[in-house]
Structure formats: structure tokens, C-alpha cells
Coordinates of C-alpha atoms in Angstrom, one line a residue:
Chain A
X96 CA 90.0 150.6 153.5
X97 CA 86.2 150.6 153.5
X98 CA 86.0 151.9 149.9
X99 CA 87.8 148.7 148.8
X100 CA 84.9 146.5 150.2
X101 CA 82.1 148.7 148.7
X102 CA 81.2 148.6 145.0
X103 CA 83.8 150.5 143.1
X104 CA 82.5 153.7 141.4
X105 CA 82.8 154.0 137.6
X106 CA 85.5 156.6 137.8
X107 CA 87.7 154.1 139.5
X108 CA 86.7 151.0 137.6
X109 CA 86.9 152.5 134.1
X110 CA 90.5 153.7 134.5
X111 CA 91.5 150.4 136.0
X112 CA 90.1 148.6 132.9
X113 CA 92.2 151.0 130.8
X114 CA 95.2 150.1 133.0
X115 CA 94.6 146.4 132.1
X116 CA 94.6 147.3 128.4
X117 CA 97.8 149.2 129.0
X118 CA 99.5 146.3 130.8
X119 CA 98.5 143.8 128.0
X120 CA 99.7 146.1 125.3
X121 CA 103.0 146.7 127.1
X122 CA 103.7 142.9 127.2
X123 CA 103.0 142.7 123.5
X124 CA 99.4 141.3 123.8
X125 CA 95.9 142.5 122.9
X126 CA 93.1 143.1 125.3
X127 CA 90.2 140.7 124.5
X128 CA 88.3 138.2 126.4
X129 CA 86.6 136.0 123.8
X130 CA 89.5 134.7 121.8
X131 CA 90.2 132.2 124.6
X132 CA 86.9 130.5 123.7
X133 CA 88.4 129.7 120.3
X134 CA 91.6 128.4 122.0
X135 CA 89.4 126.1 124.2
X136 CA 87.8 124.7 121.0
X137 CA 91.3 124.1 119.5
X138 CA 92.6 122.4 122.6
X139 CA 89.5 120.2 122.6
X140 CA 90.6 118.9 119.2
X141 CA 88.2 120.9 117.0
X142 CA 91.0 121.7 114.6
X143 CA 90.9 118.1 113.2
X144 CA 87.4 118.7 111.8
X145 CA 87.1 122.5 111.3
X146 CA 89.8 124.5 109.7
X147 CA 89.0 127.6 111.8
X148 CA 90.3 125.8 114.8
X149 CA 93.4 124.4 113.1
X150 CA 96.0 126.9 114.4
X151 CA 98.9 126.8 116.8
X152 CA 96.9 127.1 120.1
X153 CA 100.0 126.8 122.1
X154 CA 100.9 130.3 120.9
X155 CA 97.4 131.4 122.1
X156 CA 97.7 129.7 125.5
X157 CA 98.4 133.1 127.1
X158 CA 94.8 134.2 126.6
X159 CA 93.5 131.2 128.5
X160 CA 95.9 131.9 131.4
X161 CA 94.5 135.4 131.5
X162 CA 91.0 133.9 131.7
X163 CA 92.0 131.6 134.5
X164 CA 93.4 134.7 136.3
X165 CA 90.0 136.5 135.7
X166 CA 88.3 133.5 137.3
X167 CA 90.6 133.6 140.4
X168 CA 90.1 137.4 140.5
X169 CA 86.3 136.8 140.7
X170 CA 86.8 134.4 143.5
X171 CA 89.0 136.8 145.5
X172 CA 86.7 139.8 144.9
X173 CA 83.5 137.9 145.9
X174 CA 85.0 136.2 148.9
X175 CA 87.6 138.6 150.4
X176 CA 86.8 142.1 149.0
X177 CA 83.0 142.3 149.4
X178 CA 80.8 142.8 152.4
X179 CA 77.5 142.9 150.7
X180 CA 77.2 142.1 147.0
X181 CA 73.7 143.6 146.6
X182 CA 73.7 145.8 143.5
X183 CA 71.9 149.1 144.1
X184 CA 70.0 149.8 140.9
X185 CA 67.7 152.6 139.7
X186 CA 64.4 152.1 141.7
X187 CA 62.5 152.1 138.4
X188 CA 64.6 149.2 137.1
X189 CA 64.0 147.3 140.4
X190 CA 60.3 147.8 139.9
X191 CA 60.3 146.6 136.4
X192 CA 62.4 143.5 137.4
X193 CA 60.0 142.7 140.2
X194 CA 57.1 142.9 137.8
X195 CA 59.0 140.5 135.5
X196 CA 59.4 138.1 138.3
X197 CA 62.9 138.9 139.4
X198 CA 62.3 139.2 143.1
X199 CA 66.0 139.4 143.9
X200 CA 66.5 142.7 142.1
X201 CA 68.0 145.3 144.4
X202 CA 69.2 142.7 147.0
X203 CA 71.5 140.5 145.0
X204 CA 74.5 140.6 142.6
X205 CA 72.8 138.2 140.1
X206 CA 69.1 137.3 139.8
X207 CA 68.7 134.2 141.9
X208 CA 66.0 133.1 139.5
X209 CA 68.7 132.5 136.8
X210 CA 71.9 132.0 138.8
X211 CA 71.3 129.9 141.9
X212 CA 71.0 126.2 141.8
X213 CA 67.2 126.3 141.5
X214 CA 67.6 127.2 137.8
X215 CA 68.4 123.5 137.1
X216 CA 64.8 122.7 137.9
X217 CA 63.4 125.3 135.6
X218 CA 63.5 124.4 131.9
X219 CA 62.7 127.9 130.6
X220 CA 65.4 129.6 132.6
X221 CA 68.0 127.0 131.7
X222 CA 67.2 127.5 128.0
X223 CA 67.6 131.3 128.6
X224 CA 71.2 130.7 129.9
X225 CA 72.1 128.3 127.1
X226 CA 70.7 130.4 124.3
X227 CA 72.4 133.5 125.8
X228 CA 75.7 131.7 125.9
X229 CA 75.4 130.4 122.4
X230 CA 74.6 133.9 121.0
X231 CA 77.6 135.4 122.9
X232 CA 80.0 132.8 121.7
X233 CA 78.8 132.7 118.1
X234 CA 78.3 136.5 117.9
X235 CA 81.7 137.3 119.4
X236 CA 83.6 135.2 116.9
X237 CA 81.5 136.3 114.0
X238 CA 82.1 139.9 114.9
X239 CA 85.7 139.2 115.7
X240 CA 85.6 140.4 119.3
X241 CA 83.5 141.1 122.3
X242 CA 83.0 144.0 124.7
X243 CA 86.7 144.2 125.7
X244 CA 88.1 143.5 122.2
X245 CA 85.8 145.9 120.3
X246 CA 84.3 148.4 122.7
X247 CA 87.5 149.1 124.6
X248 CA 90.5 147.8 122.7
X249 CA 89.2 148.2 119.2
X250 CA 87.6 151.7 119.7
X251 CA 90.8 152.8 121.5
X252 CA 92.6 151.9 118.2
X253 CA 90.1 154.1 116.4
X254 CA 89.1 151.4 114.0
X255 CA 85.8 151.6 112.2
X256 CA 85.0 147.8 112.3
X257 CA 84.9 148.1 116.1
X258 CA 82.5 151.0 116.0
X259 CA 80.2 148.9 113.7
X260 CA 80.4 146.0 116.1
X261 CA 79.6 148.1 119.1
X262 CA 76.6 149.6 117.3
X263 CA 75.6 146.0 116.6
X264 CA 76.0 145.1 120.3
X265 CA 73.6 147.9 121.3
X266 CA 71.1 147.1 118.6
X267 CA 71.0 143.5 119.8
X268 CA 71.0 144.4 123.5
X269 CA 68.2 147.0 123.1
X270 CA 66.2 144.5 121.0
X271 CA 66.5 141.9 123.6
X272 CA 65.6 144.1 126.6
X273 CA 62.8 146.2 125.1
X274 CA 61.2 143.8 122.5
X275 CA 62.1 140.2 123.5
X276 CA 62.1 140.4 127.3
X277 CA 58.4 141.2 127.5
X278 CA 57.8 138.1 125.5
X279 CA 60.2 135.9 127.5
X280 CA 59.6 137.0 131.1
Chain B
X292 CA 107.6 133.6 134.3
X293 CA 105.5 135.1 131.6
X294 CA 102.6 132.8 132.6
X295 CA 102.6 134.4 136.1
X296 CA 102.4 137.8 134.5
X297 CA 99.3 136.7 132.4
X298 CA 97.7 135.2 135.5
X299 CA 98.3 138.3 137.7
X300 CA 96.9 140.7 135.0
X301 CA 93.9 138.4 134.7
X302 CA 93.3 138.4 138.4
X303 CA 93.5 142.2 138.5
X304 CA 91.0 142.5 135.7
X305 CA 88.7 139.9 137.3
X306 CA 88.7 141.8 140.6
X307 CA 87.9 145.1 138.8
X308 CA 85.1 143.4 136.8
X309 CA 83.5 142.0 139.9
X310 CA 83.9 145.1 142.1
X311 CA 82.7 147.5 139.4
X312 CA 79.5 145.4 139.1
X313 CA 80.1 145.2 135.4
X314 CA 79.7 141.4 135.9
X315 CA 76.2 141.8 137.3
X316 CA 73.3 140.7 135.1
X317 CA 71.3 143.5 136.7
X318 CA 73.7 146.2 135.6
X319 CA 73.6 145.1 132.0
X320 CA 69.8 145.2 132.1
X321 CA 69.8 148.6 133.6
X322 CA 72.3 149.8 131.0
X323 CA 70.1 148.8 128.1
X324 CA 67.2 150.6 129.8
X325 CA 69.4 153.7 129.9
X326 CA 68.4 154.1 133.6
X327 CA 71.9 154.6 135.1
X328 CA 75.1 156.2 134.1
X329 CA 77.2 153.6 135.8
X330 CA 78.0 151.2 132.9
X331 CA 78.4 154.1 130.5
X332 CA 80.8 155.8 132.9
X333 CA 82.9 152.6 133.2
X334 CA 83.1 152.0 129.4
X335 CA 83.4 155.7 128.6
X336 CA 86.2 156.4 131.0
X337 CA 88.0 153.2 130.0
X338 CA 87.7 154.2 126.4
X339 CA 88.9 157.8 126.8
X340 CA 92.0 156.6 128.6
X341 CA 92.3 153.6 126.2
X342 CA 92.4 156.0 123.2
X343 CA 95.1 158.1 124.9
X344 CA 97.1 155.0 125.8
X345 CA 96.8 153.3 122.4
X346 CA 97.4 156.4 120.3
X347 CA 100.4 157.5 122.5
X348 CA 101.9 154.0 122.1
X349 CA 101.4 154.2 118.3
X350 CA 102.6 157.7 117.6
X351 CA 105.5 157.7 120.0
X352 CA 106.4 154.1 118.9
X353 CA 106.6 153.0 122.5
X354 CA 108.4 149.7 123.1
X355 CA 107.0 146.9 125.1
X356 CA 108.3 146.0 128.6
X357 CA 110.4 143.4 126.8
X358 CA 111.8 146.0 124.4
X359 CA 109.9 144.8 121.4
X360 CA 107.9 147.1 119.1
X361 CA 104.2 147.1 119.7
X362 CA 102.2 146.3 116.6
X363 CA 98.4 146.6 116.5
X364 CA 97.0 144.9 113.4
X365 CA 93.8 146.6 112.1
X366 CA 90.7 144.5 111.6
X367 CA 89.6 143.5 108.1
X368 CA 87.3 146.1 106.5
X369 CA 83.7 144.9 106.3
X370 CA 80.3 145.9 107.6
X371 CA 78.3 142.7 107.4
X372 CA 80.2 140.5 109.8
X373 CA 80.6 143.2 112.4
X374 CA 77.0 144.3 112.3
X375 CA 75.4 140.9 112.2
X376 CA 77.9 139.3 114.6
X377 CA 77.5 142.3 116.8
X378 CA 73.7 142.1 116.9
X379 CA 73.8 138.4 117.8
X380 CA 76.4 139.1 120.5
X381 CA 74.3 141.9 121.9
X382 CA 71.2 139.7 122.0
X383 CA 73.2 137.2 124.1
X384 CA 74.9 139.8 126.2
X385 CA 71.5 141.2 127.4
X386 CA 69.9 137.7 127.8
X387 CA 72.7 136.0 129.7
X388 CA 73.7 139.3 131.3
X389 CA 77.3 138.5 130.8
X390 CA 80.0 138.9 128.1
X391 CA 83.0 136.5 128.1
X392 CA 85.1 138.3 130.7
X393 CA 82.4 138.4 133.4
X394 CA 81.6 134.8 132.7
X395 CA 84.9 133.7 134.1
X396 CA 84.5 136.2 137.0
X397 CA 81.1 134.7 137.9
X398 CA 82.4 131.1 137.8
X399 CA 85.1 132.2 140.3
X400 CA 82.5 134.1 142.4
X401 CA 80.6 130.8 142.8
X402 CA 77.6 131.3 140.6
X403 CA 77.4 127.7 139.4
X404 CA 74.7 128.1 136.6
X405 CA 77.0 130.5 134.7
X406 CA 79.0 127.4 133.8
X407 CA 76.0 126.5 131.5
X408 CA 76.4 129.9 129.9
X409 CA 80.2 129.5 129.5
X410 CA 79.9 126.0 128.0
X411 CA 77.3 127.3 125.6
X412 CA 79.6 130.1 124.6
X413 CA 82.3 127.6 123.7
X414 CA 79.7 125.6 121.7
X415 CA 78.6 128.9 120.0
X416 CA 82.2 129.6 119.1
X417 CA 82.5 126.1 117.7
X418 CA 79.3 126.5 115.6
X419 CA 80.7 129.7 114.2
X420 CA 83.8 127.8 113.1
X421 CA 81.7 125.2 111.4
X422 CA 79.4 127.6 109.6
X423 CA 82.0 130.3 108.9
X424 CA 82.3 129.8 105.1
X425 CA 78.5 129.8 104.7
X426 CA 78.0 133.1 106.5
X427 CA 78.2 136.6 104.9
X428 CA 81.3 138.4 106.0

């Protein structure tokens, strides 16, 4: 049972993600985690002002239920299936992060500098979270999908648009980590 | 009944995302540094199996559990929207260290500040809806 409580290796996790894709396809749905954000906007009444949100959100309610399930899954995994949540990273990465001011690297799941309550007293780091979220939400809808929708589901369907989107994801991610991070942190 | 199926699939996926550490900000940073195989192994193995699953369903015309035919609509052909949208998404993915799935995982795992990221992602989605017709697609 011990393996269950340790971090799961990639060769277990990857196939389990593919199994999630399989289950969703087999119940007639698509694997994608960002459409629910659009559903949230529609439920909030955005359809009255913006045509993009004027759709039958009740038919899309399922993707929000999946999202609630994901949230519950995160709760279960963190509280009942984990002994230590420290992520063991490449030592060079840990060094880099320490130099950037992320002292929690190597001993935590998330950088405490950004994801514990102290962030609410740090204007710069709060802006980092907000800008990051805005870009993810805006970019996912602009590109028509996120990591699950394009990198897994879309590429599995061998569709060119998803390949272009995934190349975009990596251009953006590499630009952020290698060019912008030294300026931000 | 169907709602419970969606919920259980979501829970399963949420547990996998947390336990695989794909929801860890650190793992995303490490991935973009090309310093570990971990994330590439996860995405790569999911993709190889995903291709086999999807292509088998399509070519064998496999029916869903409910006996309906499974139809996968192709995305509209374009380069601009996928490239520009993708780059913006990638910038945010690396900065916040989370894409939409992991955001929900992290809320459940009790990382309160991720709520700021999730709310911003909803606002970002809304802004896209507002600006959609003015953007190159």
C-alpha cells in the first residue's frame, strides 16, 4: 500500500490520465478542463452582455460537475493519500529556486512564498497570481483549450490545431521561465 | 445518476493530478527548465495511450457506454488563434504554475491563494469573450 501514499511515478500517472480520457469519451464527453470556466461565466449571467457566453449552459453543466469532482479529488489526495507532499526536484532546479528566493523548493508541494496565506501581504506575489490566472483563462479560451484539451485530448485526435496550440504553450512557458522570471523574481 | 458519474471521474482525475505532482508549481518550473523527465513522461505516456484509444474508437466506430456513436468534432483550421492563444496560456501556466485542472485540485488540497488564480482565470475567460471579435483568429 505504501506506493499509494508516495508520489506516483510518471508511468503510472500518464496511463491513468489516458484512462480518464477514455472514460469521458465512452460516456460521450470530451476531455478538457478549461471549458468549465466559460460555463461559470455563463451561469454568472455574462450571456446577457456578451454573445460568447449566451449559450445553453445547462447542457454544459457536466463539465462543472467534473471540476467539482477534481476539487474533491485534490482534497482526498492531499489529506488521505499523502504522507509527505514534498516534491523531490532536480537539485539544480532547487538551487536556482533558492537563489530566486523560493526557500521552500525541495521541501514543499507548492512554493510557500506564493501559496500560503502570507502572499496576501505581498503585493508583488499577489499580482503574480492574478496575472498568471488572467493569462491562463484568456489564453485557454483564445486557443480553444488547455493542457488537457489540446496536449492530451486534441493531440490524441491527431489534429493540427492542437499541435500549434501546444507549441504555443511551450513558447510561452519557456519565455516566462527563461526570460521573464529573471526580471520578476 | 449521470451527475455522479461525472463527479467520480473528476475525483479520480483530481487524485491522479495531485499524486502525479502535475499540480505542483515546482514541477511545471522544472519542466520548462528541461531538468526532469517526469512531466514529459506523464504527458508523453498519456498521449501515446490517448492516441491509441482515440484512433481505435474512431476507426472501429466504438459505441459509448450508453450505446451512442462517439463523434469527435475537429477544431476549426487556423494558425493565429492557436499560436497566440497558446503563447498567452503558456506564459500564465509557467507563472501561476497551474493550468485549469490543477487549479481545482489545489483548491481542494487547501492552498487558499490558488483561489485568486482561479477567479482571475474566470475573469480572463470573460475578457476573452468581450474582446473575441476584435482579436485575430
